PDB file of C-alpha atoms in Angstrom:
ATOM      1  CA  UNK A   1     -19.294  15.826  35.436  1.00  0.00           C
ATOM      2  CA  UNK A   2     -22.158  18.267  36.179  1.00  0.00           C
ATOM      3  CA  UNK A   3     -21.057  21.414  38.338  1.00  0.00           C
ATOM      4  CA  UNK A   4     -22.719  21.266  41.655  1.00  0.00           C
ATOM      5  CA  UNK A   5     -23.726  24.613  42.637  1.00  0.00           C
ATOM      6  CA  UNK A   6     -25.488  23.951  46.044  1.00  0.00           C
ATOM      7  CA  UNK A   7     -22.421  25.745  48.021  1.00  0.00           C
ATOM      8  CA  UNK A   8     -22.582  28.746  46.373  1.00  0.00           C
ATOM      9  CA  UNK A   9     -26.615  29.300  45.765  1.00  0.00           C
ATOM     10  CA  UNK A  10     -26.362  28.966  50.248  1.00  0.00           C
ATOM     11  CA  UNK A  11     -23.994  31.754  50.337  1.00  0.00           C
ATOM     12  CA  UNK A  12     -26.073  33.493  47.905  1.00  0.00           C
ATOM     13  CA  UNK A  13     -29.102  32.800  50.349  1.00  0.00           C
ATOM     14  CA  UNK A  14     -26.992  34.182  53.347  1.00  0.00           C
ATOM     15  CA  UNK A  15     -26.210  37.154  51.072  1.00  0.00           C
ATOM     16  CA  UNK A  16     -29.394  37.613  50.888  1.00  0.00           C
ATOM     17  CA  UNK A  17     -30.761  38.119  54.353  1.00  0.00           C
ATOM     18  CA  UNK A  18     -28.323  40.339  55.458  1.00  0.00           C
ATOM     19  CA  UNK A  19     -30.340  42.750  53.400  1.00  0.00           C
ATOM     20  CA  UNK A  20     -33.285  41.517  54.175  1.00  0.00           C
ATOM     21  CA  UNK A  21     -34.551  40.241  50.805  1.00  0.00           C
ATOM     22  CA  UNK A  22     -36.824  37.752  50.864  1.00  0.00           C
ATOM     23  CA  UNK A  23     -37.423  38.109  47.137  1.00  0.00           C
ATOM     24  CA  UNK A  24     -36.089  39.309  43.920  1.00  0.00           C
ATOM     25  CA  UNK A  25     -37.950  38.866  40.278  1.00  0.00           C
ATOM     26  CA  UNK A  26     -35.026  39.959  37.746  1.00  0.00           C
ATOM     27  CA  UNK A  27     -33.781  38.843  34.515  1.00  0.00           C
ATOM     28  CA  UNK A  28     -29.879  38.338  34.907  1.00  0.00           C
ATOM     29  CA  UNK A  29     -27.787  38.929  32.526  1.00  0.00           C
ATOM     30  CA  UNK A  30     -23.725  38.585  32.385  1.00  0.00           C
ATOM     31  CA  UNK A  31     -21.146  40.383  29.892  1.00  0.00           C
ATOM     32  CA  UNK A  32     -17.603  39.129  29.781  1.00  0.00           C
ATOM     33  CA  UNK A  33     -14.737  41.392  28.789  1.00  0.00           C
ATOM     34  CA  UNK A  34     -12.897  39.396  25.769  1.00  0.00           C
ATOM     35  CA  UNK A  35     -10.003  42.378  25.473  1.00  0.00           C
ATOM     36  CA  UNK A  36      -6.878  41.230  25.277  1.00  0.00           C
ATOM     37  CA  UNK A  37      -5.293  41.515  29.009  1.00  0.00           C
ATOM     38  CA  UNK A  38      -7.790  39.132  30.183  1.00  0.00           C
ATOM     39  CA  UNK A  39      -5.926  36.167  28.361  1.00  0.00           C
ATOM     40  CA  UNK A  40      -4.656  34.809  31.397  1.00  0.00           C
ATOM     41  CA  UNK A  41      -7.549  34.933  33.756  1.00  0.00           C
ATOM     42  CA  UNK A  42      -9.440  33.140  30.784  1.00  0.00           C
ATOM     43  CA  UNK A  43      -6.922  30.020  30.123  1.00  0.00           C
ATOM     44  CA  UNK A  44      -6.417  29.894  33.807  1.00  0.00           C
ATOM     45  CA  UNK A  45     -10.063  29.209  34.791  1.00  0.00           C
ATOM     46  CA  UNK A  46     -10.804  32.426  36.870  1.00  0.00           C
ATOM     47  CA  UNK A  47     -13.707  33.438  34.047  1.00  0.00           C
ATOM     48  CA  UNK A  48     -15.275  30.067  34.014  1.00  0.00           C
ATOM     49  CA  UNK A  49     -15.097  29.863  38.313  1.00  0.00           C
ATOM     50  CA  UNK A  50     -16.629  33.493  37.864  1.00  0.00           C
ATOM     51  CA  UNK A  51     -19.267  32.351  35.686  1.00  0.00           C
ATOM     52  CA  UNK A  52     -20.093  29.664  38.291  1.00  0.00           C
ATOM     53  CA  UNK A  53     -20.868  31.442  40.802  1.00  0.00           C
ATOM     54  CA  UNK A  54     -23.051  33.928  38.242  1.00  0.00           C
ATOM     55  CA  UNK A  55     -25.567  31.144  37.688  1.00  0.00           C
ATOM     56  CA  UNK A  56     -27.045  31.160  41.270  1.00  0.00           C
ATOM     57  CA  UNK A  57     -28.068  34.546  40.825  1.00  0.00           C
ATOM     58  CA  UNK A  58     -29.775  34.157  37.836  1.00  0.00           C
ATOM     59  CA  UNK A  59     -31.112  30.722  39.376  1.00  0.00           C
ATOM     60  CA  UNK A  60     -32.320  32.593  42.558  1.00  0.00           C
ATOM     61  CA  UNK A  61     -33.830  35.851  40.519  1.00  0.00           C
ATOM     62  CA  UNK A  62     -34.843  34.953  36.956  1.00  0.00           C
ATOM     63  CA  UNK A  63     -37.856  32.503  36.309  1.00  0.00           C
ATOM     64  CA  UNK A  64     -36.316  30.922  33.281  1.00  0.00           C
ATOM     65  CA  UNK A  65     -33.293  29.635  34.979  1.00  0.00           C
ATOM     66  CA  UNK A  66     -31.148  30.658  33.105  1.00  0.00           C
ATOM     67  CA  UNK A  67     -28.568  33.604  32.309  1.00  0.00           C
ATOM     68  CA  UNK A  68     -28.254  35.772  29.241  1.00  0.00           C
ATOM     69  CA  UNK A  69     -25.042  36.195  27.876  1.00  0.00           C
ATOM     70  CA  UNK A  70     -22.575  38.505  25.773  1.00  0.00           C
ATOM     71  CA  UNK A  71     -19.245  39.488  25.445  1.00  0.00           C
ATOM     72  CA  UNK A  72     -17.340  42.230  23.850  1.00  0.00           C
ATOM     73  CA  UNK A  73     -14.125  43.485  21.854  1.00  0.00           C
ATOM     74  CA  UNK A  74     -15.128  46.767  19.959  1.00  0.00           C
ATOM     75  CA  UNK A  75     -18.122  44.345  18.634  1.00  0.00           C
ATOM     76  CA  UNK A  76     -20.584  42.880  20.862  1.00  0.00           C
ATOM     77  CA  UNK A  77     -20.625  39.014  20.862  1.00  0.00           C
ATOM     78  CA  UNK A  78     -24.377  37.176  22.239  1.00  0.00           C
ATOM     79  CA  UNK A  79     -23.614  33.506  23.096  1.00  0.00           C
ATOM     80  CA  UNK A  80     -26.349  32.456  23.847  1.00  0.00           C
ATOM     81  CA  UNK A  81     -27.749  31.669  27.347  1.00  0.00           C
ATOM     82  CA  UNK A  82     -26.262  29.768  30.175  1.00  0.00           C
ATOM     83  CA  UNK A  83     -28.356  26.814  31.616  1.00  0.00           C
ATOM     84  CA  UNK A  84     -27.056  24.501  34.264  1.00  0.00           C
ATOM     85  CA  UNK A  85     -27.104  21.725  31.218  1.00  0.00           C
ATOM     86  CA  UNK A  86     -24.714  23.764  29.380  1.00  0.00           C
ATOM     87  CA  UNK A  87     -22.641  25.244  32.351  1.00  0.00           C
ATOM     88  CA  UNK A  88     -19.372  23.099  32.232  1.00  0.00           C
ATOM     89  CA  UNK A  89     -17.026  24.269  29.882  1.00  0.00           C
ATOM     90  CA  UNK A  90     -19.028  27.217  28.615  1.00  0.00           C
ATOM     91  CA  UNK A  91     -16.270  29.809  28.797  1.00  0.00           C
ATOM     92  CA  UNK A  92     -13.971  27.832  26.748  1.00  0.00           C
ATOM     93  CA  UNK A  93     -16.701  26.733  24.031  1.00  0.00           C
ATOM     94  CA  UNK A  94     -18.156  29.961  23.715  1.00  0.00           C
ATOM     95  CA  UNK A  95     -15.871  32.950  24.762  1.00  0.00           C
ATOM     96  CA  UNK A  96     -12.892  32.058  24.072  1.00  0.00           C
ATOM     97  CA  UNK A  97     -13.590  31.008  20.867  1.00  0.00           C
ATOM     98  CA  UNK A  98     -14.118  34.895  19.922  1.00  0.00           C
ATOM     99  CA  UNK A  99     -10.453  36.306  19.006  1.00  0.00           C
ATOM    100  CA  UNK A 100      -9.421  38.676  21.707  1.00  0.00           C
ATOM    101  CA  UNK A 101      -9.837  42.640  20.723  1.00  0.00           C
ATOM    102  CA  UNK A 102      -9.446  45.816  22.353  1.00  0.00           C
ATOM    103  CA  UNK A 103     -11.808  47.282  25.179  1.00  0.00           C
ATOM    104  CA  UNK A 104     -15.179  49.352  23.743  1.00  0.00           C
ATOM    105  CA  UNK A 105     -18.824  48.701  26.044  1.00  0.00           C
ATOM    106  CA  UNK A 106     -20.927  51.039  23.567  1.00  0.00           C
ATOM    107  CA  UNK A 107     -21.769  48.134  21.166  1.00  0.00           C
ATOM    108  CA  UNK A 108     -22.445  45.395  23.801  1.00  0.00           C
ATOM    109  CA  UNK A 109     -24.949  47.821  25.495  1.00  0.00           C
ATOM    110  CA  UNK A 110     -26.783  49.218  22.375  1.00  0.00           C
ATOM    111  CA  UNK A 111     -27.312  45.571  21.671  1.00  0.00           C
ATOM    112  CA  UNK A 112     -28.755  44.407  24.824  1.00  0.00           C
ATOM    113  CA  UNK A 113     -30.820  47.670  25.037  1.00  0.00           C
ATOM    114  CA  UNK A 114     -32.370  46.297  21.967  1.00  0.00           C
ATOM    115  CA  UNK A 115     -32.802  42.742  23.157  1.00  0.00           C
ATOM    116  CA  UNK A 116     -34.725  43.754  26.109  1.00  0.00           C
ATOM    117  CA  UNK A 117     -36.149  46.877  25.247  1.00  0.00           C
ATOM    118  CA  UNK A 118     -37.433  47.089  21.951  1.00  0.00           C
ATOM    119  CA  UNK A 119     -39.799  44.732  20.740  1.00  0.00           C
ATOM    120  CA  UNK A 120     -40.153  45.600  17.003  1.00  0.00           C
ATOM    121  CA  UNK A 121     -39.165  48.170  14.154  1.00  0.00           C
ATOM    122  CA  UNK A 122     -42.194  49.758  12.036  1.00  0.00           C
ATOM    123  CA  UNK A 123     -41.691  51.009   8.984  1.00  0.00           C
ATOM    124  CA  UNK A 124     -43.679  53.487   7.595  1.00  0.00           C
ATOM    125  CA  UNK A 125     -44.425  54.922   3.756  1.00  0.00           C
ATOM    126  CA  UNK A 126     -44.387  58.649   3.864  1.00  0.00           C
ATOM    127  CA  UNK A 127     -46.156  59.862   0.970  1.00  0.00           C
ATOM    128  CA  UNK A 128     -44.859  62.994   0.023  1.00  0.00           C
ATOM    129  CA  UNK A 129     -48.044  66.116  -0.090  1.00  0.00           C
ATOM    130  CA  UNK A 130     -48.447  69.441  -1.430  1.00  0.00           C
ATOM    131  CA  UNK A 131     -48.231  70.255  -5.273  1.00  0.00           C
ATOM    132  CA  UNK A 132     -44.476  70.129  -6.037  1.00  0.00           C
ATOM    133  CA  UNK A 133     -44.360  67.111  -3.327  1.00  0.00           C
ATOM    134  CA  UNK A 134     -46.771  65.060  -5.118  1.00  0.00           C
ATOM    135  CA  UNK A 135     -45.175  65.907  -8.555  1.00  0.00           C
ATOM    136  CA  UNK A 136     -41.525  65.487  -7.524  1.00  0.00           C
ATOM    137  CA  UNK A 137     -41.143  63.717  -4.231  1.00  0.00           C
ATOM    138  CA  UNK A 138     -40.629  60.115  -4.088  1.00  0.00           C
ATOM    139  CA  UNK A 139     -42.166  58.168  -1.319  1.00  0.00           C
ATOM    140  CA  UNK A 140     -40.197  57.663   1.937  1.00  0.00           C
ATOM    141  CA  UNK A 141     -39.333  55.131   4.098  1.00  0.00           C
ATOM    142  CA  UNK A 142     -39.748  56.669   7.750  1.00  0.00           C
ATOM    143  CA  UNK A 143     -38.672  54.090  10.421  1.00  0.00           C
ATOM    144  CA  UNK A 144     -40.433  53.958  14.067  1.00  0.00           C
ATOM    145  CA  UNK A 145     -38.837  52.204  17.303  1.00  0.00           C
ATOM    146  CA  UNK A 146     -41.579  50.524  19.876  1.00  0.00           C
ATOM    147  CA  UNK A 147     -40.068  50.296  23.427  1.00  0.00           C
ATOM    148  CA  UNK A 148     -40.978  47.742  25.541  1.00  0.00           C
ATOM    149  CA  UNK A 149     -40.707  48.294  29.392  1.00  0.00           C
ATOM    150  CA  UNK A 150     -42.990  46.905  30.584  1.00  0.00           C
ATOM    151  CA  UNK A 151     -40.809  43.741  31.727  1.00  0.00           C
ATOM    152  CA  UNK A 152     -39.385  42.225  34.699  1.00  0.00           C
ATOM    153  CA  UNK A 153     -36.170  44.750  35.495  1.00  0.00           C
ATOM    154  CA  UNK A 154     -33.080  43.697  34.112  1.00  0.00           C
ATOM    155  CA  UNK A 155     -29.850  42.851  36.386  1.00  0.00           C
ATOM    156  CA  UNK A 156     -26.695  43.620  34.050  1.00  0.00           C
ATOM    157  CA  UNK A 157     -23.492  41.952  35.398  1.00  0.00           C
ATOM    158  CA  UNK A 158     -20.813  43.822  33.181  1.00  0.00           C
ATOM    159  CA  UNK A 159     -17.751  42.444  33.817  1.00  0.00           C
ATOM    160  CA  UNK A 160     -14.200  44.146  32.948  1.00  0.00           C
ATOM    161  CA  UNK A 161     -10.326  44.556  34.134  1.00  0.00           C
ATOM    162  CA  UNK A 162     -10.186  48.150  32.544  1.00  0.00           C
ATOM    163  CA  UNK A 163     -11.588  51.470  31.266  1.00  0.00           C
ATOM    164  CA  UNK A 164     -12.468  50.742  28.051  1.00  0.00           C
ATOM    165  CA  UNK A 165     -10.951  53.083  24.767  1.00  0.00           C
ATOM    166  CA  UNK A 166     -11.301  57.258  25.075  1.00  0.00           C
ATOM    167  CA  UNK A 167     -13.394  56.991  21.641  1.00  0.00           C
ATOM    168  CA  UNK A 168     -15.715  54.626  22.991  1.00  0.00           C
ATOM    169  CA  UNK A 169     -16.348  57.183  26.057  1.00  0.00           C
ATOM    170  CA  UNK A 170     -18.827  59.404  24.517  1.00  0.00           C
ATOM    171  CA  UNK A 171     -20.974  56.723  22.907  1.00  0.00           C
ATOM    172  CA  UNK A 172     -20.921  54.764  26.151  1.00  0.00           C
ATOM    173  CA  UNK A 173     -22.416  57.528  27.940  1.00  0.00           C
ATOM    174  CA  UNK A 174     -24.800  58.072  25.798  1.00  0.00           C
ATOM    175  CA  UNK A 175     -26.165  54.836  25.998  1.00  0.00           C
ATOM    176  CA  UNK A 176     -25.723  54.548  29.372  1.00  0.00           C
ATOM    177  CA  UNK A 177     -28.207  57.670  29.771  1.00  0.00           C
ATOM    178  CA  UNK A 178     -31.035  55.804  27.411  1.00  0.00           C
ATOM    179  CA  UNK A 179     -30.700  53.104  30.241  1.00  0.00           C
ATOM    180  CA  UNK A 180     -31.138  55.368  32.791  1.00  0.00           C
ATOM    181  CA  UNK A 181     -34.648  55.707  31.988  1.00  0.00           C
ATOM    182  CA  UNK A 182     -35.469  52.015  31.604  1.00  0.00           C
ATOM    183  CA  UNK A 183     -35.817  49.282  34.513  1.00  0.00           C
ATOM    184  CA  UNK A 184     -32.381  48.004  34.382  1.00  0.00           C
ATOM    185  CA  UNK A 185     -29.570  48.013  37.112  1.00  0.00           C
ATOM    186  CA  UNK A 186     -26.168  47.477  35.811  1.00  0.00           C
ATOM    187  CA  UNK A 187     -23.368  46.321  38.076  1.00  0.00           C
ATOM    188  CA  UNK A 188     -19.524  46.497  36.477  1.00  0.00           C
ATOM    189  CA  UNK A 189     -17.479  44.372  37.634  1.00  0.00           C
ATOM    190  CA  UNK A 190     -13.458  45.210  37.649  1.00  0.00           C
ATOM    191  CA  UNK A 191     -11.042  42.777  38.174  1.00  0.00           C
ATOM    192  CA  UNK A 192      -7.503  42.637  38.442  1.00  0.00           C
ATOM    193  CA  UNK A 193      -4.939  44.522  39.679  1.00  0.00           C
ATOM    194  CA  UNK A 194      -5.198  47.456  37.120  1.00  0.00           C
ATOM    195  CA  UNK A 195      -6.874  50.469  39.268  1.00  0.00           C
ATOM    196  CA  UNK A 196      -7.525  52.390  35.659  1.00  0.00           C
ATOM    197  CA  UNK A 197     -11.144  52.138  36.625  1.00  0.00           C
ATOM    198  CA  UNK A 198     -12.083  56.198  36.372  1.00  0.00           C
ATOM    199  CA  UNK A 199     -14.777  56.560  33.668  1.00  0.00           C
ATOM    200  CA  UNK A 200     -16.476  53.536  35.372  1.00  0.00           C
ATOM    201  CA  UNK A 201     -16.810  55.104  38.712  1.00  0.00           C
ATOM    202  CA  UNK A 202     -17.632  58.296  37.291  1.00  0.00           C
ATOM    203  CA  UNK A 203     -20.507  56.395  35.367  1.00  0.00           C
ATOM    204  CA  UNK A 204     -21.467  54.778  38.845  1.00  0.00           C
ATOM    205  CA  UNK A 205     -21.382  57.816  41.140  1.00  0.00           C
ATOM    206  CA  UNK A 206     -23.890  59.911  38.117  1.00  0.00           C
ATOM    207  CA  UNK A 207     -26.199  57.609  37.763  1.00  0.00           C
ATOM    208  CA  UNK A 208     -28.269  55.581  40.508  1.00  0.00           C
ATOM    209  CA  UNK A 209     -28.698  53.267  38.240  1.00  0.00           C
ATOM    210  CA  UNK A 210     -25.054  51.639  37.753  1.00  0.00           C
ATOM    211  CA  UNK A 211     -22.520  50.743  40.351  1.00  0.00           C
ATOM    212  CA  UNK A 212     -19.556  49.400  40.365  1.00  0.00           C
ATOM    213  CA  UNK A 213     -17.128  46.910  42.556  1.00  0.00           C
ATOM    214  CA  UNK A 214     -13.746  45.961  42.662  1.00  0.00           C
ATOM    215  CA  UNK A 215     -12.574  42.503  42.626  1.00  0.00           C
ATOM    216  CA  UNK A 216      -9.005  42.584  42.694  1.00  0.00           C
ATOM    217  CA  UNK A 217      -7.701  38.722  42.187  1.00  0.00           C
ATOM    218  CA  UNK A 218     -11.387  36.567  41.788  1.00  0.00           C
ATOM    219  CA  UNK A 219      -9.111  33.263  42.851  1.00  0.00           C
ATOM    220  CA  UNK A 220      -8.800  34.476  46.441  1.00  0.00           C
ATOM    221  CA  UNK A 221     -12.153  36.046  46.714  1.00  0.00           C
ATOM    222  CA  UNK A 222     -14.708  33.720  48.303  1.00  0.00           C
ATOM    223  CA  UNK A 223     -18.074  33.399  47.221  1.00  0.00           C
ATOM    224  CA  UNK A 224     -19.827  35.108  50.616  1.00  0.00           C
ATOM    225  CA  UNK A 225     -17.527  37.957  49.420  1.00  0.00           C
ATOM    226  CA  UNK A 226     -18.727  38.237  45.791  1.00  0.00           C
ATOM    227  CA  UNK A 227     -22.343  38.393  46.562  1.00  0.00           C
ATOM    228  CA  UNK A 228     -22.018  40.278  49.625  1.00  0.00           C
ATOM    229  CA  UNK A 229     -20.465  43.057  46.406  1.00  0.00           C
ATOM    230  CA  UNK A 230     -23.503  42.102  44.176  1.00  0.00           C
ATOM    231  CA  UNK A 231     -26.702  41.870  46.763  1.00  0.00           C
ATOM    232  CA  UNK A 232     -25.777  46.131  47.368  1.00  0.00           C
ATOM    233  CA  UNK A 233     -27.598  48.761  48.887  1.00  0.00           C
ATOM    234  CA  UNK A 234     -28.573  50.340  45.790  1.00  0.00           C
ATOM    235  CA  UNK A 235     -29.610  47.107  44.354  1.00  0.00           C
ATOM    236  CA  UNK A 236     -32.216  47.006  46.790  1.00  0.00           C
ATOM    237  CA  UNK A 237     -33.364  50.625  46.883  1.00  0.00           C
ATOM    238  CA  UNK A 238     -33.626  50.121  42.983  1.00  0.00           C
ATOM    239  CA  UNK A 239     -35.782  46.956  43.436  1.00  0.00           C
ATOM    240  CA  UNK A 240     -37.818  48.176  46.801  1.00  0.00           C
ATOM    241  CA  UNK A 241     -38.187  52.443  45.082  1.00  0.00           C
ATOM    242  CA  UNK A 242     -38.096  51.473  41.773  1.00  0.00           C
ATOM    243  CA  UNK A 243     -39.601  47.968  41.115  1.00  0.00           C
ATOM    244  CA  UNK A 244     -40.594  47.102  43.949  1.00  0.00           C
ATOM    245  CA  UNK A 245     -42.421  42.977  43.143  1.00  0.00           C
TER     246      UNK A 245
END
């Protein structure tokens, strides 16, 4: 039986006008924490309820109805888009299929800076020059990135119930800071009762580009709630000062 959505994408509407948006162009994107402690709120049904009430947005925002997907151990996972077609039982087919690790967000964001952002790799032959360098060198191999930004900007729903690893803090920041400077917003997500949430909300109050909410138990949350959280103020001062459409 197909999921009927129409509930939530009306509290998603509401959400909406509070803030007075009549309009948001964004590709939406979701990331799903597979570490671990999140075991129960997967076989319980909390991450596929989440997910539901994930597609309005990218419904309501993104032109291709549909919502890009990863998740993440210390590897990054893609699954593949979600489309209401393949909606119903998509957590259980496709993330919790991948064997549960520990807690890294580096890797998942390097690779969806590269699915967005960079269109192609160019490789180049250096010829070596000079005397010697002619007579000696070999030719090289000299590799150039091509960014692409100029897309629609990029909503990142990053869901997690936990800092991730102190050796994965450095490399996430990093990344993070390569983000800055590119149109996307991303929006973590904690849930569960674990307040261990520091690095995150240092990451959110440095850069204007990243926030973050707390969702303590996403069973007893209602939906007017959740996107009340996700439609923020700086959401719309990134769209309206940033992007405006």
């Amino acid at each position: 039986m197909a999921v009927d959505l129409t509930k939530k994408q009306e509290r998603l509407k509401i959400s909406l006008q509070k803030k007075k948006i009549e309009k948001i162009v964004m590709q939406v994107a979701t990331v799903f924490d597979r570490s671990g402690s999140m075991d129960t709120h997967y076989s319980n049904g909390t991450m596929q309820n989440y997910l539901e009430r994930m597609v309005p947005i990218g419904l309501k925002f993104d032109d291709n109805g549909q919502i890009d997907n990863w998740a993440f151990t210390a590897q990054s996972y893609e699954t593949g888009p979600v489309t209401l077609e393949n909606l119903e039982g998509f957590v259980k087919r496709e993330i919790m299929s991948i064997g549960a690790g520990s807690t890294c967000y580096a890797p998942v964001l390097r690779d969806i800076n590269d699915y967005y952002f960079q269109t192609s790799s160019v490789v180049e032959e250096v010829k070596p020059t000079g005397f010697f360098g002619k007579l000696f060198g070999k030719t090289e191999q000299k590799v150039n990135i091509i960014e692409k930004l100029d897309v629609d900007p990029v909503y990142l729903i990053f869901q997690t119930d936990g800092d991730n690893d102190y050796s994965d803090k450095g490399p996430t920041l990093e990344i993070i800071r390569q983000l800055s400077k590119k149109p996307i917003y991303i929006q973590f997500v904690g849930i569960g009762n674990d307040t261990d949430f520091h690095f995150i909300k240092k990451l959110a109050d440095g850069f204007d580009q990243v926030g973050f909410i707390h969702i303590p138990n996403l069973q007893k949350a209602t939906d007017e709630e959740i996107y009340d959280l996700l439609i923020s103020d700086e959401l719309k001062n990134f769209l309206t000062t940033k992007h405006p459409n």
